[in-house]
Coordinates of C-alpha atoms in Angstrom, one line a residue:
M20 CA 6.1 -38.7 5.7
Q21 CA 5.5 -35.0 5.0
G22 CA 5.8 -33.5 1.3
L23 CA 4.2 -30.4 -0.9
V24 CA 2.4 -31.0 -3.8
I25 CA 4.1 -29.8 -7.1
K26 CA 1.6 -31.1 -9.3
S27 CA -2.1 -31.6 -10.3
T28 CA -3.9 -34.3 -12.5
G29 CA -6.8 -34.9 -10.9
S30 CA -7.0 -37.9 -9.0
W31 CA -3.0 -38.5 -8.6
Y32 CA -0.6 -35.9 -7.1
L33 CA 2.8 -35.7 -7.4
V34 CA 4.2 -35.0 -4.0
H35 CA 7.9 -33.9 -3.1
G36 CA 8.8 -35.9 0.0
E37 CA 11.0 -34.4 2.6
D38 CA 13.9 -36.8 1.6
G39 CA 13.8 -35.2 -1.7
Q40 CA 12.4 -37.8 -3.8
D41 CA 9.1 -37.2 -6.0
Y42 CA 5.8 -39.8 -5.9
D43 CA 3.0 -40.5 -7.3
C44 CA 0.1 -40.4 -4.4
R45 CA -3.7 -40.3 -4.7
I46 CA -6.0 -39.6 -1.6
K47 CA -7.1 -42.0 0.9
G48 CA -11.0 -42.9 0.4
K49 CA -13.4 -40.0 1.5
F50 CA -11.0 -36.7 1.7
R51 CA -12.7 -33.8 2.2
I52 CA -12.1 -30.4 3.6
K53 CA -14.9 -29.4 5.8
G54 CA -17.0 -26.3 4.9
I55 CA -15.7 -26.3 1.0
Q56 CA -17.3 -28.2 -1.3
T57 CA -14.1 -28.4 -4.2
T58 CA -13.6 -30.4 -7.2
N59 CA -9.9 -31.0 -5.7
P60 CA -9.6 -31.3 -2.2
V61 CA -6.2 -31.6 -2.3
A62 CA -4.1 -28.7 -4.2
V63 CA -0.7 -27.5 -5.9
G64 CA 1.3 -25.9 -2.9
D65 CA -0.6 -28.0 -0.1
Q66 CA 1.6 -29.5 2.6
V67 CA 0.7 -32.9 2.8
E68 CA 1.4 -35.9 4.8
F69 CA 1.5 -39.7 3.1
E70 CA 2.8 -43.1 3.5
M71 CA 3.7 -45.9 1.1
E72 CA 1.4 -48.3 -0.5
P73 CA 2.4 -52.1 0.2
N74 CA 4.5 -53.4 -2.1
S75 CA 4.2 -50.2 -4.5
D76 CA 6.0 -47.4 -5.3
N77 CA 2.9 -45.3 -5.1
G78 CA 1.6 -43.4 -1.7
V79 CA -1.3 -42.4 -0.4
I80 CA -2.2 -38.8 1.3
F81 CA -4.2 -39.1 4.5
K82 CA -3.5 -35.5 6.0
L83 CA -3.8 -32.3 4.6
H84 CA -1.9 -29.5 6.6
E85 CA -3.5 -26.0 7.7
R86 CA -3.5 -23.6 4.6
R87 CA -1.9 -20.2 4.9
N88 CA -4.4 -19.2 2.1
Y89 CA -5.8 -20.0 -1.1
I90 CA -7.2 -18.9 -4.2
I91 CA -10.1 -20.4 -5.4
R92 CA -12.8 -20.0 -8.8
K93 CA -15.8 -21.3 -9.1
S94 CA -16.4 -24.0 -11.4
I95 CA -18.1 -22.1 -14.3
N96 CA -20.1 -25.8 -15.5
L97 CA -20.6 -27.2 -11.4
S98 CA -22.5 -23.9 -9.7
K99 CA -22.5 -25.5 -6.6
Q100 CA -18.2 -26.2 -6.9
A101 CA -15.2 -24.8 -7.0
Q102 CA -11.5 -25.5 -7.5
I103 CA -8.7 -24.6 -5.8
I104 CA -6.1 -23.2 -8.4
A105 CA -3.4 -23.4 -6.0
A106 CA -2.8 -23.1 -1.9
N107 CA -0.2 -21.0 0.7
L108 CA 0.7 -18.2 -2.1
D109 CA 3.1 -15.1 -0.8
Q110 CA 1.7 -13.7 -4.7
A111 CA -0.1 -14.2 -7.4
F112 CA 1.1 -12.6 -10.9
L113 CA -2.4 -12.3 -13.6
V114 CA -0.2 -12.2 -17.0
V115 CA -2.7 -9.9 -19.3
T116 CA -2.3 -8.8 -23.0
L117 CA -4.7 -6.2 -24.8
V118 CA -4.5 -8.3 -28.2
S119 CA -3.8 -12.0 -29.3
P120 CA -6.1 -12.2 -27.0
R121 CA -7.3 -9.7 -25.4
T122 CA -8.0 -9.5 -21.4
S123 CA -10.7 -7.9 -20.7
L124 CA -10.8 -5.0 -17.6
G125 CA -13.9 -7.4 -16.1
F126 CA -11.6 -10.4 -15.7
I127 CA -8.9 -8.3 -14.6
D128 CA -11.1 -6.9 -12.0
R129 CA -12.5 -10.4 -11.2
F130 CA -8.8 -11.7 -10.4
L131 CA -8.3 -9.0 -7.8
V132 CA -11.2 -9.4 -6.2
T133 CA -10.7 -13.0 -5.2
A134 CA -7.2 -12.2 -4.3
E135 CA -7.9 -9.4 -2.1
A136 CA -10.7 -11.9 -0.5
Y137 CA -8.3 -14.3 0.3
R138 CA -5.6 -12.0 1.3
I139 CA -3.0 -12.8 -1.7
P140 CA -0.9 -10.1 -2.7
A141 CA -1.7 -9.5 -6.5
T142 CA 0.6 -8.0 -9.7
L143 CA -0.5 -7.2 -13.2
V144 CA 2.1 -8.3 -15.8
F145 CA 1.6 -6.9 -19.1
N146 CA 3.3 -9.3 -21.9
K147 CA 3.6 -9.2 -25.5
L148 CA 5.3 -5.3 -25.6
D149 CA 6.6 -6.5 -28.8
L150 CA 3.4 -6.4 -30.6
F151 CA 2.6 -2.8 -29.4
S152 CA 1.6 -0.2 -31.5
D153 CA 1.7 3.5 -30.6
E154 CA -2.1 3.5 -30.0
G155 CA -1.4 -0.1 -28.1
L156 CA 1.0 1.7 -25.9
A157 CA -1.4 4.4 -25.2
V158 CA -4.4 2.2 -24.3
L159 CA -2.0 0.3 -21.9
A160 CA -1.1 3.6 -20.4
D161 CA -4.7 4.0 -19.7
Y162 CA -5.1 0.8 -18.4
K163 CA -2.4 0.5 -16.2
S164 CA -3.4 3.6 -14.9
I165 CA -6.2 2.1 -13.4
Y166 CA -4.3 -0.2 -11.4
E167 CA -1.4 1.6 -10.3
R168 CA -3.7 4.0 -8.7
L169 CA -4.8 1.7 -6.7
D170 CA -1.1 0.6 -5.6
Y171 CA -1.6 -2.9 -7.9
P172 CA 2.1 -2.8 -8.7
C173 CA 2.2 -3.3 -13.2
Y174 CA 5.0 -4.6 -15.1
E175 CA 5.1 -4.3 -19.0
V176 CA 7.2 -7.3 -20.6
S177 CA 8.0 -9.1 -23.7
A178 CA 8.7 -12.4 -23.0
L179 CA 10.0 -13.1 -26.7
E180 CA 12.3 -10.6 -26.6
G181 CA 13.0 -11.2 -22.8
T182 CA 12.4 -7.2 -22.1
N183 CA 11.9 -6.8 -18.0
V184 CA 12.1 -10.6 -17.8
P185 CA 15.2 -9.6 -14.8
L186 CA 12.8 -7.4 -13.4
I187 CA 10.4 -10.2 -13.0
E188 CA 13.0 -12.5 -11.4
S189 CA 13.7 -10.0 -9.2
L190 CA 9.9 -10.3 -7.8
L191 CA 9.9 -13.9 -7.8
K192 CA 12.9 -14.4 -5.7
D193 CA 12.3 -16.6 -2.3
K194 CA 8.6 -16.2 -3.2
T195 CA 5.9 -18.9 -3.8
T196 CA 4.1 -16.9 -6.7
L197 CA 1.4 -17.9 -9.0
F198 CA 1.4 -17.4 -12.5
S199 CA -2.1 -17.5 -14.1
G200 CA -4.0 -15.5 -17.1
H201 CA -6.5 -16.7 -19.9
S202 CA -4.7 -19.5 -22.3
G203 CA -2.4 -17.7 -25.1
V204 CA -1.3 -14.7 -23.2
G205 CA 2.5 -15.9 -22.9
K206 CA 2.6 -17.4 -19.5
S207 CA 4.7 -20.3 -20.8
S208 CA 6.7 -18.4 -22.8
L209 CA 7.4 -15.7 -19.8
I210 CA 7.8 -19.6 -18.1
N211 CA 10.6 -21.1 -20.3
A212 CA 12.1 -17.2 -20.0
L213 CA 12.6 -17.7 -16.2
L214 CA 13.2 -21.0 -16.4
P215 CA 15.4 -21.5 -19.1
G216 CA 16.0 -25.2 -20.1
R217 CA 12.5 -26.6 -19.1
S218 CA 10.9 -26.3 -22.0
I219 CA 7.1 -25.4 -21.0
K220 CA 4.8 -26.5 -23.6
T221 CA 3.6 -23.3 -26.0
G222 CA 0.8 -23.0 -27.9
E223 CA -0.5 -21.0 -30.8
I224 CA -3.6 -18.7 -31.4
S225 CA -6.8 -19.4 -32.6
E226 CA -7.1 -17.2 -35.6
S227 CA -11.0 -17.7 -35.7
S228 CA -11.4 -17.1 -32.2
D229 CA -8.2 -15.1 -31.4
K230 CA -8.5 -17.7 -28.0
G231 CA -5.1 -19.2 -26.7
Q232 CA -4.9 -23.3 -27.0
H233 CA -4.8 -25.0 -23.7
T234 CA -1.1 -25.9 -23.2
T235 CA -0.9 -26.5 -19.3
T236 CA -3.1 -29.0 -18.4
F237 CA -2.9 -29.2 -14.9
A238 CA -1.4 -27.0 -12.8
E239 CA 2.3 -27.3 -11.8
M240 CA 5.0 -25.9 -9.4
H241 CA 8.1 -25.6 -10.8
T242 CA 11.4 -25.0 -8.4
L243 CA 13.2 -21.3 -9.7
P244 CA 16.7 -21.5 -10.1
F245 CA 17.2 -18.5 -8.1
G246 CA 15.3 -19.3 -4.8
G247 CA 11.5 -19.3 -5.2
Y248 CA 8.2 -21.3 -6.8
L249 CA 6.2 -20.8 -9.1
I250 CA 2.8 -22.4 -9.9
D251 CA 1.9 -23.0 -13.5
T252 CA -1.9 -22.8 -13.7
P253 CA -4.0 -23.5 -17.1
G254 CA -5.2 -20.9 -18.8
I255 CA -8.4 -19.5 -17.4
R256 CA -11.2 -18.4 -19.5
E257 CA -13.5 -17.1 -17.1
L258 CA -13.4 -16.4 -13.4
G259 CA -16.5 -17.8 -11.2
I260 CA -16.3 -15.6 -8.1
Y261 CA -16.9 -17.6 -5.2
D262 CA -17.9 -17.4 -1.8
I263 CA -18.0 -13.9 -1.6
K264 CA -21.3 -12.5 -0.1
P265 CA -22.7 -9.1 -2.1
E266 CA -22.9 -7.4 1.1
E267 CA -19.1 -7.6 1.5
L268 CA -18.2 -7.4 -2.2
G269 CA -17.3 -3.9 -1.6
H270 CA -14.7 -4.4 0.9
Y271 CA -12.6 -6.2 -2.3
F272 CA -12.9 -3.2 -4.1
R273 CA -10.0 -1.3 -2.5
E274 CA -11.5 2.3 -3.7
M275 CA -14.8 1.5 -2.2
R276 CA -13.6 0.3 1.2
D277 CA -11.7 3.7 1.7
L278 CA -15.2 5.1 1.2
M279 CA -17.8 2.6 2.4
H280 CA -17.5 4.4 6.1
L281 CA -19.1 7.8 4.5
C282 CA -22.0 6.1 3.4
K283 CA -25.3 7.3 4.6
F284 CA -26.8 3.9 5.5
H285 CA -24.5 1.1 6.7
N286 CA -25.8 -1.6 5.1
C287 CA -25.5 0.5 1.5
R288 CA -25.0 -1.6 -1.5
H289 CA -23.7 1.4 -3.5
I290 CA -26.1 0.6 -6.3
N291 CA -29.3 3.1 -5.9
E292 CA -29.4 4.2 -2.3
P293 CA -29.3 7.8 -1.5
G294 CA -26.5 9.4 0.2
C295 CA -23.7 6.9 -0.9
A296 CA -20.3 7.7 -1.4
V297 CA -19.0 5.5 -3.6
L298 CA -22.0 6.6 -6.6
K299 CA -20.6 9.9 -5.9
A300 CA -17.2 9.2 -6.8
V301 CA -18.0 7.2 -9.6
E302 CA -20.1 10.4 -10.8
N303 CA -17.4 12.5 -9.9
D304 CA -14.9 10.3 -12.0
E305 CA -12.7 9.7 -8.6
I306 CA -13.8 5.6 -9.4
E307 CA -13.4 4.2 -12.5
I308 CA -16.3 3.6 -14.5
S309 CA -15.1 0.2 -15.8
R310 CA -14.2 -0.6 -11.6
Y311 CA -18.0 0.2 -10.9
E312 CA -19.2 -2.0 -14.0
S313 CA -17.4 -5.0 -12.5
Y314 CA -18.8 -4.8 -9.0
L315 CA -22.2 -4.4 -10.4
S316 CA -21.9 -7.2 -12.5
I317 CA -20.0 -9.4 -9.8
F318 CA -22.9 -8.4 -7.7
H319 CA -25.5 -9.3 -9.4
G320 CA -24.5 -12.6 -10.4
N321 CA -23.2 -12.5 -13.5
E322 CA -20.6 -15.4 -14.2
T323 CA -18.7 -13.7 -16.7
R324 CA -17.9 -10.3 -18.5
A325 CA -16.2 -9.3 -21.6

């Protein structure tokens, strides 16, 4: 049978079969994807073929269909391995908060670089609008201006009060969308607002660390009542960049990509080379300094940036 992987729990996968039934499946033997060392050879969003085990209600996945795309992150603790977050996406939404907990510009940039590298359109959703003071709204406007200048769509929402939730609904309709972000940014609350009656578990913010408690343990795909699929992922503390060579990195920063052909040297690293168009743009405030700092951080192999 053929089916769609709708949930991953590590060694077991929930597969929605073409007959409309859901099956608990495991992977057959040494099931690995050529060229990719990952902790999970099969991911939510994958199209697979499976067969039922004799005298059992469980299935065995024996074939993975070719992926249209996927989004991946480096396993922080296992430097040579990576984790595929989800596959076959139409778009990826990063849920961002400026307080409780704070999402750093560096984390946003890492997410956007990863989405660019795997050709997945990315959107920023700024949640917890109900908590913002006038000062906070000014910071929010600064954040948004950085990314809207680069043509990344940015939306302000309050999952708690329902502000702009219908707008997010309209963006999700008939598409497969990944929802990602730190623990505690209100991803689960936003999904509950989009899926009334589904009751995704929500968590509290740890007062000592101002970090969210993980409430989603494994990636899971939800069918949207208005059409499309939403993939909820575990909260990500750090986003390690995987399989992007330093000399290719500038291609995944939109503002650099537009200038690189103007550099004096074709193999310019945009760090200290004479005649570098990117450095000139940074000096002239045409490239945001926070974006350039993110570029340097990733280029030099730093696993995380606050």
